[in-house]
XYZ file of C-alpha atoms in Angstrom:
741
model
C -73.117 -133.713 -41.115
C -75.609 -134.437 -38.347
C -78.102 -137.261 -38.677
C -81.747 -137.103 -37.744
C -83.170 -139.245 -34.983
C -84.719 -142.602 -35.814
C -87.942 -141.352 -34.250
C -87.951 -138.343 -36.583
C -88.456 -140.702 -39.526
C -91.515 -142.354 -37.965
C -95.088 -141.080 -37.738
C -95.789 -140.012 -34.159
C -98.424 -142.724 -33.871
C -95.836 -145.396 -34.768
C -93.084 -144.406 -32.308
C -94.524 -146.075 -29.230
C -95.287 -149.216 -31.224
C -91.699 -149.324 -32.527
C -90.298 -148.776 -29.025
C -92.436 -151.608 -27.675
C -91.196 -153.907 -30.446
C -87.591 -152.867 -29.772
C -87.986 -153.710 -26.093
C -89.433 -157.085 -27.064
C -86.515 -157.737 -29.427
C -84.097 -157.178 -26.549
C -86.076 -159.517 -24.319
C -86.110 -162.219 -26.999
C -82.421 -161.836 -27.849
C -81.292 -162.124 -24.213
C -83.776 -164.759 -23.049
C -82.279 -167.740 -21.242
C -83.617 -170.108 -23.905
C -81.290 -168.501 -26.477
C -78.328 -170.167 -24.742
C -77.877 -172.817 -27.442
C -77.855 -170.149 -30.169
C -75.302 -168.157 -28.193
C -73.068 -171.235 -27.821
C -73.485 -172.058 -31.524
C -72.498 -168.519 -32.537
C -69.298 -168.750 -30.476
C -68.489 -172.128 -32.015
C -69.282 -170.929 -35.525
C -67.176 -167.786 -35.286
C -64.086 -169.635 -33.992
C -64.392 -172.934 -35.866
C -62.328 -171.863 -38.875
C -59.390 -171.079 -36.563
C -59.444 -174.565 -35.053
C -60.357 -176.623 -38.090
C -58.707 -179.998 -38.541
C -60.384 -180.594 -41.871
C -57.172 -180.155 -43.851
C -55.356 -182.560 -41.547
C -58.092 -185.151 -41.812
C -57.830 -184.679 -45.552
C -54.073 -185.314 -45.259
C -54.646 -188.729 -43.643
C -54.607 -190.624 -46.973
C -51.293 -189.002 -47.855
C -49.864 -189.901 -44.442
C -50.779 -193.523 -45.139
C -49.251 -193.253 -48.622
C -46.058 -191.838 -47.124
C -45.706 -194.789 -44.787
C -46.234 -197.060 -47.770
C -43.576 -195.131 -49.689
C -41.150 -195.554 -46.796
C -41.716 -199.313 -46.971
C -41.266 -199.296 -50.746
C -37.977 -197.479 -50.205
C -36.946 -199.900 -47.462
C -37.634 -202.909 -49.692
C -35.456 -201.543 -52.493
C -31.865 -202.550 -53.081
C -31.000 -198.849 -53.093
C -31.653 -198.532 -49.360
C -29.187 -201.332 -48.589
C -26.316 -199.485 -50.250
C -26.310 -196.515 -47.867
C -24.436 -196.454 -44.575
C -25.106 -193.319 -42.564
C -22.330 -191.325 -40.954
C -23.192 -190.478 -37.317
C -22.775 -186.832 -36.316
C -20.223 -185.840 -33.723
C -21.444 -187.257 -30.430
C -23.400 -190.016 -32.164
C -27.044 -190.434 -33.085
C -29.588 -188.882 -30.748
C -32.658 -190.751 -31.989
C -31.631 -193.185 -34.733
C -31.077 -196.819 -33.831
C -29.198 -197.996 -36.918
C -26.363 -196.915 -39.195
C -28.036 -198.423 -42.248
C -30.747 -196.546 -44.144
C -33.058 -199.535 -44.610
C -33.876 -200.390 -40.955
C -34.314 -196.699 -40.183
C -36.952 -196.388 -42.923
C -38.773 -199.356 -41.393
C -38.504 -197.736 -37.954
C -40.160 -194.585 -39.325
C -43.146 -196.690 -40.355
C -43.369 -198.530 -37.032
C -43.152 -195.262 -35.088
C -45.764 -193.621 -37.314
C -48.201 -196.501 -36.920
C -47.747 -196.296 -33.153
C -48.437 -192.533 -33.227
C -51.767 -193.020 -34.959
C -52.678 -195.801 -32.526
C -51.961 -193.450 -29.607
C -53.938 -190.675 -31.317
C -56.879 -193.008 -31.910
C -57.260 -194.092 -28.273
C -56.605 -190.696 -26.716
C -58.861 -188.773 -29.098
C -61.591 -191.245 -28.173
C -61.109 -190.269 -24.539
C -61.189 -186.555 -25.403
C -64.410 -186.999 -27.399
C -66.104 -188.859 -24.554
C -64.798 -186.560 -21.814
C -65.667 -183.331 -23.634
C -69.128 -184.771 -24.304
C -69.599 -185.500 -20.597
C -68.577 -181.931 -19.841
C -71.842 -180.856 -21.487
C -73.705 -182.591 -18.667
C -71.526 -180.861 -16.089
C -72.082 -177.496 -17.749
C -75.820 -178.177 -17.632
C -75.415 -178.890 -13.921
C -73.768 -175.476 -13.479
C -76.690 -173.798 -15.250
C -79.136 -175.671 -13.010
C -77.159 -174.578 -9.943
C -77.477 -170.966 -11.072
C -81.159 -171.269 -11.962
C -82.181 -172.818 -8.649
C -82.267 -171.525 -5.096
C -79.296 -169.872 -3.379
C -78.775 -173.109 -1.464
C -78.681 -175.087 -4.737
C -75.857 -172.855 -5.922
C -73.955 -173.198 -2.656
C -74.302 -176.983 -2.724
C -73.340 -177.569 -6.345
C -71.296 -174.801 -7.966
C -67.902 -175.530 -6.415
C -68.269 -179.255 -7.063
C -69.275 -178.881 -10.695
C -66.636 -176.254 -11.476
C -64.080 -178.634 -9.971
C -65.307 -181.416 -12.267
C -64.972 -179.083 -15.251
C -61.396 -178.202 -14.361
C -60.462 -181.831 -13.756
C -62.004 -182.794 -17.094
C -59.999 -180.123 -18.908
C -56.774 -181.265 -17.229
C -57.465 -184.916 -18.087
C -58.113 -184.010 -21.716
C -54.914 -181.960 -21.712
C -52.965 -184.964 -20.386
C -54.338 -187.145 -23.198
C -53.516 -184.486 -25.780
C -49.971 -184.292 -24.382
C -49.567 -188.051 -24.917
C -50.447 -187.596 -28.583
C -48.192 -184.543 -28.780
C -45.213 -186.387 -27.288
C -45.688 -189.361 -29.615
C -45.759 -187.211 -32.751
C -42.871 -185.138 -31.403
C -40.722 -188.252 -31.031
C -41.699 -189.369 -34.523
C -40.823 -185.966 -35.957
C -37.467 -185.950 -34.144
C -36.615 -189.413 -35.525
C -37.510 -188.555 -39.127
C -35.744 -185.208 -38.898
C -32.485 -186.737 -37.660
C -32.592 -189.348 -40.412
C -33.176 -186.591 -42.969
C -30.302 -184.516 -41.584
C -27.887 -187.447 -41.572
C -29.021 -188.617 -45.017
C -28.417 -185.166 -46.502
C -25.053 -184.913 -44.773
C -24.112 -188.322 -46.152
C -25.544 -188.045 -49.676
C -26.458 -184.424 -50.381
C -24.689 -181.528 -52.071
C -24.075 -178.119 -50.492
C -27.472 -176.723 -51.509
C -29.404 -179.670 -50.115
C -27.366 -179.570 -46.903
C -28.234 -175.886 -46.454
C -31.905 -176.644 -47.103
C -31.728 -179.434 -44.533
C -30.389 -176.950 -41.991
C -33.402 -174.695 -42.621
C -35.725 -177.661 -42.153
C -33.984 -178.567 -38.923
C -34.529 -175.032 -37.601
C -38.247 -175.349 -38.322
C -38.444 -178.736 -36.649
C -36.518 -177.626 -33.574
C -38.834 -174.626 -33.252
C -41.858 -176.922 -33.323
C -40.276 -179.365 -30.855
C -39.186 -176.615 -28.464
C -40.704 -176.900 -24.998
C -42.897 -173.811 -24.774
C -44.406 -174.545 -21.358
C -42.524 -171.757 -19.554
C -43.513 -169.168 -22.147
C -47.070 -170.524 -22.109
C -47.295 -170.096 -18.346
C -46.155 -166.480 -18.641
C -48.676 -165.848 -21.433
C -51.443 -167.454 -19.405
C -50.613 -165.400 -16.327
C -50.623 -162.158 -18.298
C -53.892 -163.067 -20.036
C -55.570 -163.758 -16.694
C -54.365 -160.406 -15.349
C -56.003 -158.622 -18.293
C -59.235 -160.532 -17.755
C -59.234 -159.782 -14.025
C -58.865 -156.086 -14.820
C -61.901 -156.241 -17.107
C -63.928 -157.953 -14.383
C -63.038 -155.136 -12.004
C -64.039 -152.569 -14.631
C -67.458 -154.162 -15.204
C -68.190 -154.463 -11.485
C -67.206 -150.868 -10.803
C -69.228 -149.690 -13.798
C -72.294 -151.590 -12.580
C -72.060 -150.102 -9.099
C -71.548 -146.615 -10.496
C -74.455 -146.987 -12.936
C -76.805 -148.330 -10.265
C -75.989 -145.330 -8.084
C -76.382 -142.778 -10.878
C -79.209 -144.234 -13.027
C -81.563 -141.310 -13.747
C -85.226 -141.453 -12.894
C -87.443 -142.902 -15.604
C -84.590 -144.517 -17.530
C -84.810 -147.991 -15.971
C -86.248 -149.185 -19.282
C -82.817 -148.949 -20.912
C -80.839 -149.976 -17.837
C -80.591 -153.564 -19.043
C -78.822 -152.337 -22.192
C -75.923 -151.340 -19.980
C -76.072 -154.704 -18.187
C -75.844 -156.503 -21.544
C -72.895 -154.334 -22.506
C -71.034 -155.312 -19.349
C -71.678 -158.965 -20.191
C -70.385 -158.457 -23.730
C -67.238 -156.891 -22.294
C -66.601 -159.977 -20.179
C -67.104 -162.355 -23.132
C -64.780 -160.288 -25.327
C -62.084 -160.245 -22.658
C -62.473 -163.984 -21.981
C -62.120 -164.700 -25.685
C -58.966 -162.601 -25.772
C -57.518 -164.801 -23.047
C -58.262 -167.981 -25.011
C -56.813 -166.489 -28.206
C -53.580 -165.620 -26.409
C -53.137 -168.955 -24.658
C -53.896 -170.970 -27.802
C -51.481 -168.881 -29.856
C -54.002 -167.578 -32.392
C -52.851 -164.035 -31.783
C -49.155 -164.686 -32.316
C -47.457 -162.762 -35.090
C -45.712 -164.542 -37.955
C -42.845 -163.415 -40.108
C -43.665 -161.865 -43.433
C -43.554 -163.441 -46.848
C -39.818 -162.948 -47.017
C -39.183 -165.780 -44.571
C -37.748 -169.143 -45.471
C -39.588 -172.412 -45.808
C -38.444 -173.144 -42.287
C -40.302 -170.276 -40.710
C -43.346 -170.317 -42.975
C -44.202 -173.997 -43.240
C -46.355 -175.630 -40.643
C -47.442 -172.308 -39.199
C -50.929 -171.623 -37.940
C -53.433 -169.451 -39.727
C -52.895 -165.824 -38.719
C -56.499 -164.670 -38.809
C -56.756 -161.846 -36.284
C -56.416 -158.178 -37.235
C -53.547 -156.010 -36.145
C -54.046 -154.710 -32.591
C -56.742 -157.383 -32.038
C -55.931 -157.491 -28.317
C -56.133 -153.742 -27.760
C -57.993 -153.018 -24.488
C -60.290 -150.615 -26.338
C -62.052 -153.547 -28.006
C -63.281 -155.055 -24.758
C -64.002 -151.811 -22.919
C -66.031 -150.228 -25.713
C -68.525 -153.060 -25.177
C -68.974 -151.941 -21.577
C -69.190 -148.214 -22.226
C -70.849 -147.669 -25.597
C -74.229 -147.436 -23.835
C -73.743 -143.964 -22.255
C -72.465 -142.737 -25.627
C -75.697 -144.002 -27.167
C -77.631 -142.094 -24.497
C -75.646 -138.944 -25.281
C -76.535 -139.211 -28.961
C -80.211 -139.816 -28.120
C -80.347 -136.648 -25.998
C -78.590 -134.602 -28.696
C -80.900 -135.615 -31.557
C -84.084 -136.818 -29.833
C -85.768 -133.518 -29.027
C -88.872 -131.980 -30.629
C -88.411 -130.342 -34.019
C -85.156 -132.265 -34.488
C -83.263 -130.470 -31.722
C -81.757 -131.440 -28.367
C -84.157 -133.107 -25.929
C -83.790 -130.487 -23.204
C -86.561 -132.075 -21.160
C -84.329 -135.130 -20.696
C -81.061 -133.192 -20.578
C -81.234 -132.895 -16.814
C -78.662 -132.296 -14.085
C -80.760 -133.463 -11.163
C -83.263 -136.257 -10.917
C -86.846 -136.469 -9.836
C -88.317 -138.439 -6.984
C -85.711 -140.787 -5.493
C -83.145 -140.164 -8.221
C -80.359 -137.791 -7.211
C -78.998 -137.176 -10.703
C -80.262 -136.487 -14.183
C -79.320 -137.989 -17.520
C -76.446 -135.636 -18.305
C -74.818 -136.279 -14.938
C -75.293 -140.029 -15.490
C -73.672 -139.868 -18.928
C -70.837 -137.723 -17.609
C -70.233 -140.070 -14.670
C -70.136 -143.176 -16.863
C -67.792 -141.613 -19.428
C -65.498 -140.463 -16.626
C -65.598 -143.993 -15.212
C -64.680 -145.366 -18.634
C -61.816 -142.904 -18.946
C -60.384 -143.527 -15.475
C -60.559 -147.320 -15.844
C -58.810 -147.409 -19.223
C -55.099 -147.975 -19.739
C -54.186 -147.107 -23.309
C -51.894 -149.265 -25.424
C -50.979 -146.247 -27.514
C -52.125 -148.082 -30.646
C -54.825 -146.748 -33.026
C -57.836 -148.470 -31.372
C -56.851 -147.082 -27.961
C -56.251 -143.637 -29.402
C -59.649 -143.731 -31.128
C -61.356 -144.862 -27.924
C -59.696 -142.190 -25.796
C -60.576 -139.526 -28.345
C -64.266 -140.390 -28.419
C -64.356 -140.433 -24.592
C -62.709 -137.005 -24.477
C -65.067 -135.697 -27.143
C -68.006 -137.173 -25.245
C -67.018 -135.407 -22.037
C -66.567 -132.127 -23.895
C -70.014 -132.436 -25.459
C -71.662 -133.319 -22.142
C -70.023 -130.288 -20.561
C -71.321 -128.053 -23.338
C -74.863 -129.376 -22.900
C -74.642 -129.094 -19.112
C -73.602 -125.452 -19.402
C -76.883 -124.734 -21.170
C -78.994 -127.116 -19.075
C -77.920 -125.632 -15.758
C -79.600 -122.356 -16.781
C -82.971 -124.006 -17.393
C -84.275 -122.909 -13.999
C -84.064 -119.250 -15.022
C -87.437 -117.716 -15.832
C -86.207 -116.265 -19.099
C -84.470 -119.455 -20.245
C -85.155 -120.429 -23.820
C -84.000 -123.598 -25.537
C -81.449 -123.060 -28.320
C -82.973 -123.029 -31.783
C -82.891 -126.617 -33.181
C -81.784 -125.189 -36.534
C -78.956 -123.100 -35.075
C -75.359 -123.799 -36.020
C -74.503 -124.551 -32.395
C -77.130 -127.279 -32.086
C -76.150 -128.748 -35.447
C -72.522 -128.916 -34.300
C -73.552 -130.697 -31.097
C -75.605 -133.193 -33.063
C -72.853 -133.769 -35.593
C -70.363 -134.409 -32.799
C -72.769 -136.731 -30.934
C -73.355 -138.759 -34.103
C -69.642 -138.826 -34.884
C -68.820 -140.085 -31.375
C -71.380 -142.863 -31.457
C -70.479 -143.857 -35.028
C -66.861 -144.345 -33.955
C -68.007 -146.259 -30.892
C -70.172 -148.484 -33.104
C -67.223 -149.209 -35.400
C -65.039 -150.267 -32.458
C -67.887 -152.300 -31.013
C -68.525 -154.050 -34.343
C -64.855 -154.975 -34.608
C -64.933 -156.380 -31.085
C -68.099 -158.414 -31.683
C -66.812 -159.829 -34.982
C -63.619 -161.232 -33.447
C -63.436 -165.034 -33.838
C -64.809 -166.649 -30.683
C -67.016 -163.747 -29.578
C -69.990 -164.730 -31.701
C -71.642 -161.329 -32.105
C -74.706 -162.100 -29.991
C -75.479 -160.747 -26.506
C -75.159 -163.265 -23.694
C -78.508 -164.618 -22.456
C -79.596 -163.123 -19.119
C -80.804 -165.170 -16.170
C -82.629 -162.071 -14.914
C -83.910 -159.728 -17.616
C -84.965 -157.066 -15.140
C -88.383 -155.537 -14.627
C -90.545 -155.489 -17.748
C -93.425 -153.290 -16.633
C -94.047 -149.624 -17.314
C -95.405 -147.502 -20.126
C -93.342 -147.257 -23.276
C -92.296 -143.721 -24.289
C -93.968 -142.276 -27.349
C -91.190 -139.848 -28.204
C -88.164 -137.963 -26.959
C -84.633 -139.158 -26.249
C -85.723 -142.198 -24.227
C -87.638 -143.553 -27.226
C -84.663 -142.719 -29.436
C -82.313 -144.534 -27.037
C -84.440 -147.698 -27.038
C -84.662 -147.761 -30.832
C -81.032 -146.807 -31.376
C -79.728 -149.549 -29.095
C -81.996 -152.223 -30.554
C -81.240 -151.414 -34.188
C -77.507 -150.984 -33.554
C -77.239 -154.266 -31.650
C -79.093 -156.141 -34.380
C -76.917 -154.589 -37.077
C -73.744 -155.494 -35.165
C -74.923 -159.080 -34.638
C -75.882 -159.361 -38.282
C -72.519 -157.978 -39.427
C -70.659 -160.399 -37.156
C -72.639 -163.380 -38.450
C -72.234 -162.395 -42.095
C -68.498 -162.095 -41.440
C -68.490 -165.532 -39.788
C -70.304 -167.094 -42.729
C -68.111 -165.424 -45.355
C -64.935 -166.391 -43.515
C -66.026 -169.991 -43.073
C -66.852 -170.191 -46.786
C -63.405 -168.796 -47.594
C -61.850 -171.397 -45.309
C -63.836 -174.150 -47.043
C -62.712 -172.937 -50.470
C -59.103 -172.929 -49.309
C -59.530 -176.465 -47.981
C -60.690 -177.617 -51.424
C -57.432 -176.273 -52.885
C -55.442 -178.016 -50.149
C -57.254 -181.295 -50.844
C -56.415 -181.004 -54.533
C -52.731 -180.371 -53.790
C -52.613 -183.296 -51.380
C -54.163 -185.536 -54.019
C -51.533 -184.523 -56.570
C -48.680 -185.222 -54.150
C -50.214 -188.562 -53.155
C -50.407 -189.448 -56.841
C -46.677 -188.794 -57.202
C -45.891 -191.009 -54.219
C -47.955 -193.866 -55.641
C -45.764 -194.007 -58.772
C -42.646 -194.991 -56.829
C -41.456 -198.576 -57.324
C -38.990 -200.544 -55.236
C -37.187 -201.795 -58.337
C -36.185 -198.328 -59.497
C -36.421 -195.914 -56.561
C -33.472 -193.521 -56.286
C -31.661 -192.070 -53.303
C -32.919 -188.619 -54.272
C -36.500 -189.892 -54.166
C -35.924 -191.470 -50.761
C -34.648 -188.139 -49.444
C -37.744 -186.427 -50.914
C -39.953 -188.937 -49.084
C -38.219 -188.093 -45.805
C -38.750 -184.390 -46.422
C -42.448 -184.882 -47.152
C -42.769 -186.972 -43.973
C -41.356 -184.027 -42.039
C -43.832 -181.648 -43.691
C -46.836 -183.777 -42.779
C -45.696 -184.534 -39.229
C -44.969 -180.832 -38.639
C -48.561 -179.984 -39.544
C -49.863 -182.706 -37.249
C -47.576 -181.635 -34.420
C -48.640 -177.984 -34.650
C -52.340 -178.844 -34.517
C -51.930 -181.368 -31.706
C -49.943 -178.775 -29.775
C -52.879 -176.436 -30.259
C -55.146 -179.069 -28.732
C -52.896 -179.098 -25.662
C -52.995 -175.296 -25.519
C -56.769 -175.287 -25.750
C -57.330 -177.583 -22.786
C -54.729 -175.588 -20.876
C -56.730 -172.447 -21.688
C -59.931 -174.175 -20.646
C -58.500 -175.231 -17.286
C -57.249 -171.666 -16.804
C -60.681 -170.310 -17.706
C -62.456 -172.585 -15.218
C -59.959 -171.650 -12.494
C -60.502 -167.978 -13.255
C -64.288 -168.369 -13.234
C -64.103 -170.161 -9.890
C -61.731 -167.695 -8.234
C -63.183 -164.445 -9.548
C -66.858 -165.262 -10.093
C -68.016 -168.351 -8.217
C -66.265 -167.619 -4.919
C -67.486 -163.977 -4.695
C -70.952 -165.080 -5.792
C -71.147 -167.722 -3.061
C -70.087 -165.098 -0.531
C -72.999 -162.905 -1.637
C -75.349 -165.875 -1.396
C -74.533 -166.118 2.298
C -75.946 -162.598 2.647
C -79.112 -163.565 0.763
C -79.632 -166.669 2.850
C -79.133 -164.530 5.948
C -81.773 -162.094 4.658
C -79.341 -159.208 4.102
C -79.693 -156.682 1.227
C -78.428 -157.901 -2.163
C -76.516 -154.756 -3.000
C -77.116 -152.077 -5.662
C -79.289 -152.776 -8.668
C -80.514 -151.606 -12.058
C -84.151 -152.182 -12.989
C -84.485 -155.131 -10.623
C -81.089 -156.589 -11.601
C -78.923 -156.634 -8.457
C -75.190 -156.897 -7.914
C -75.788 -160.489 -6.821
C -77.487 -161.045 -10.169
C -74.387 -159.626 -11.855
C -72.195 -162.154 -10.035
C -74.541 -164.961 -10.994
C -74.762 -163.710 -14.574
C -70.978 -163.621 -14.910
C -70.743 -167.288 -13.890
C -73.522 -168.112 -16.363
C -71.886 -166.188 -19.228
C -68.521 -167.823 -18.591
C -70.197 -171.239 -18.500
C -71.794 -170.677 -21.908
C -68.532 -169.325 -23.312
C -66.650 -172.396 -22.081
C -69.347 -174.596 -23.586
C -68.906 -172.914 -26.955
C -65.219 -173.798 -27.054
C -65.815 -177.284 -25.654
C -68.237 -177.793 -28.525
C -65.518 -176.990 -31.064
C -63.088 -179.572 -29.789
C -65.762 -182.145 -29.094
C -66.708 -181.911 -32.779
C -63.051 -182.187 -33.785
C -62.475 -185.237 -31.584
C -65.652 -186.962 -32.786
C -64.798 -186.341 -36.440
C -61.234 -187.556 -35.937
C -62.474 -190.661 -34.130
C -64.891 -191.521 -36.933
C -62.308 -191.115 -39.675
C -59.658 -192.876 -37.616
C -61.869 -195.937 -37.122
C -63.080 -196.072 -40.718
C -59.934 -195.121 -42.616
C -56.765 -194.292 -40.678
C -56.470 -197.449 -38.569
C -57.552 -199.786 -41.414
C -54.962 -197.972 -43.521
C -52.344 -198.704 -40.884
C -53.321 -202.381 -41.088
C -52.650 -202.300 -44.820
C -49.301 -200.642 -44.145
C -48.506 -203.471 -41.728
C -49.389 -205.996 -44.427
C -47.080 -204.208 -46.856
C -44.261 -204.355 -44.294
C -44.242 -208.162 -44.248
C -41.059 -209.267 -45.986
C -41.314 -211.024 -49.348
C -38.903 -211.623 -52.203
C -41.768 -211.887 -54.686
C -41.933 -208.540 -56.492
C -45.382 -209.340 -57.914
C -46.811 -209.906 -54.414
C -45.205 -206.680 -53.211
C -46.618 -204.766 -56.170
C -50.135 -206.132 -55.547
C -49.940 -205.017 -51.913
C -48.760 -201.594 -53.014
C -51.590 -201.271 -55.526
C -54.077 -202.366 -52.863
C -52.790 -199.669 -50.511
C -52.965 -197.071 -53.284
C -56.599 -197.956 -54.021
C -57.429 -197.845 -50.320
C -55.919 -194.367 -49.883
C -57.783 -193.103 -52.971
C -61.061 -194.433 -51.567
C -60.186 -192.884 -48.206
C -59.498 -189.552 -49.868
C -62.935 -189.524 -51.514
C -64.730 -190.647 -48.340
C -62.982 -188.104 -46.120
C -63.740 -185.359 -48.639
C -67.431 -186.288 -48.452
C -67.372 -186.392 -44.624
C -65.699 -183.007 -44.408
C -68.060 -181.478 -46.981
C -71.094 -182.765 -45.074
C -69.773 -181.302 -41.815
C -69.140 -177.968 -43.536
C -72.655 -177.874 -44.959
C -74.117 -178.599 -41.538
C -72.115 -175.738 -40.036
C -73.122 -173.370 -42.847
C -76.767 -174.388 -42.512
C -76.695 -173.422 -38.835
C -75.132 -170.069 -39.691
C -77.766 -169.423 -42.354
C -80.552 -170.258 -39.909
C -79.218 -167.793 -37.327
C -78.827 -165.108 -39.989
C -82.437 -165.561 -41.086
C -83.595 -165.227 -37.482
C -81.782 -161.895 -37.159
C -83.120 -160.739 -40.524
C -86.648 -161.456 -39.314
C -86.070 -159.392 -36.170
C -84.566 -156.585 -38.246
C -87.747 -156.337 -40.329
C -89.715 -155.480 -37.194
C -87.716 -152.298 -36.539
C -86.752 -149.183 -38.446
C -83.194 -149.228 -39.813
C -80.332 -147.608 -37.904
C -79.127 -144.231 -39.203
C -76.884 -144.568 -42.302
C -73.814 -143.315 -40.438
C -74.144 -145.993 -37.767
C -74.782 -148.723 -40.341
C -71.721 -147.693 -42.351
C -69.538 -147.549 -39.230
C -70.626 -151.051 -38.204
C -69.830 -152.451 -41.646
C -66.407 -150.805 -41.609
C -65.645 -152.051 -38.105
C -66.683 -155.602 -38.916
C -64.701 -155.606 -42.167
C -61.460 -155.060 -40.225
C -61.828 -158.557 -38.791
C -63.172 -160.126 -41.983
C -60.337 -158.765 -44.119
C -57.672 -159.985 -41.704
C -59.260 -163.421 -41.374
C -59.682 -163.960 -45.092
C -56.181 -162.676 -45.854
C -54.807 -165.086 -43.258
C -56.739 -167.982 -44.758
C -55.565 -167.145 -48.282
C -51.947 -166.916 -47.117
C -52.102 -170.131 -45.111
C -50.206 -172.952 -46.784
C -49.725 -176.038 -44.615
C -46.306 -177.641 -44.900
C -47.859 -180.832 -46.234
C -48.713 -179.198 -49.581
C -45.227 -177.767 -50.138
C -43.902 -178.812 -53.591
C -42.305 -182.257 -53.505
C -39.252 -183.099 -55.574
C -39.937 -186.615 -56.808
C -37.823 -187.086 -59.984
C -39.242 -189.248 -62.741
C -39.332 -192.912 -61.788
C -37.531 -194.755 -64.579
């Protein structure tokens, strides 16, 4: 069923006013001073993927585990066990006796947290300083051409060096925890081989497989992934540049008003593709085995929060090419009496314009089709279908429009079946495009908002009071707002779901910690000691996975800066030479030149990088605060517990003191995490209210478009929330701690 135009539901006297307000909404939403909101939306949408809250919450249990290892080491039980070395001897263990190895676990663990404390401090400070450098990049871009030539290369180099230095610090933490995990794992394997039955030995083999997978050097695979991700991003850059040049050549006369919509779409395409690169390099898009897997392949895994086919090329390219499909719909439904706007359905332009709107739409859809390489998966198939349908509809309209010069030409009856079919198809095409676009904008890390523009184009001219141009302005504004709103609602709902899941994790951790605190040196059993080793492995696996992700992130960041330098900064500086020499700046759309596009791409990438820097700066700062207040003081208490004494009462008092400390730490960390969550949610709510206020100024989008956007956004929301619900960190796996008699 065809839908009426937005303008058809407004009094004629209100159309021009609504169009003016829509144009103002676009100007406000893409103003340079919205940069902080844009960065915050990127951070907010990706934060739940990179959230260390559950690991910070696990800190008290990690301290309790070290205390439990010391309790085990001080027991007479630990002195009765002599470990049998595997064939070829021990790889990591230093002793054949169980007792000194348990003490070594504690010493190694304390050293790991010391290394984490100092290196996370560096990461927090360095990532904070990167904000200043990113501001310098923005100033370079906002100044004169000479300012950009003098500063851009230098500041991009500083950004890359900062990312590499942070990566090196993260690797130090990663190596330390890897060595600790390897030591505990070997002790667990040997202990089970020495003391366990067949079932426990088989379980130990499964655990070893998990550990070896986590410890595996993935640098070669990561390099291949990074290279492939960059190739995809480079292809998208080429697509956006070619599309801009083609659009600037073919832009029909009188349609400059909506030209910046296409520019924004090209920017959205770049952000979506850049986010895809980060998701691939950081491993967020990796596929996990299903629920039928063993503990070895399920425990310690990352949240799998992206929808199936998340990296399909259709999701980035629809952002670049939905604009001509919007124009096609506007022409089909924006005419008088609810018909086609034949006055705007032109084949040739007026004045200096060589082509009309239909030729422009046809050219852009053909450009989209020729630049697209299908994956063969449903999103690609959907995208190809709507492009093919769009071309077929344009051809049908052109067949009628080319006869307009005939003296006896008469416009088809708006109520005719043929016109209704055209309108139904135009609405169907754009609805599908809106669904794909909404999915793309809701992806974690994209943020849902258009990138701020350094040059918003020419703002003069009289606003249309009707016709397809008015419909196009209103359609784009209302659709963009609805997509942004849907993305932000999805972000908020997903973050709330993540917070609820964290509360469950905290409760489970508290229960396990309570079990550990009941162990006593005078009665601890060998089975309980083996359970302690297994729980140590669980916790260290979680830590190792997240620290490895930190390494991957800074690797992705360095790759992103290198890409931005090679494919944006260098070409931009070459164009600046032409400007300084007084040469033409290349093709343009509504006062936005190709040089502006180059500059804008650097700016957009800078803001995108800042969004991700902000995530890990927050993580490092939070870790540093909790480390100073609770983790390191907890390690001091562990050290005190490790001091040898034959007085069981003194030992018990130290153990009780450590237990009280970890309980206090658990409460304090819970409060810190809750406060941080509320701050994040408050920011999300504020941005949602701002969009709601803008939405009130405009008429609503057609029901079909609104429904399509909600459906497209829900694809991401459903996948994210299902991934969060399924996520069970290894540290909360059930612990077998038999009753302490």
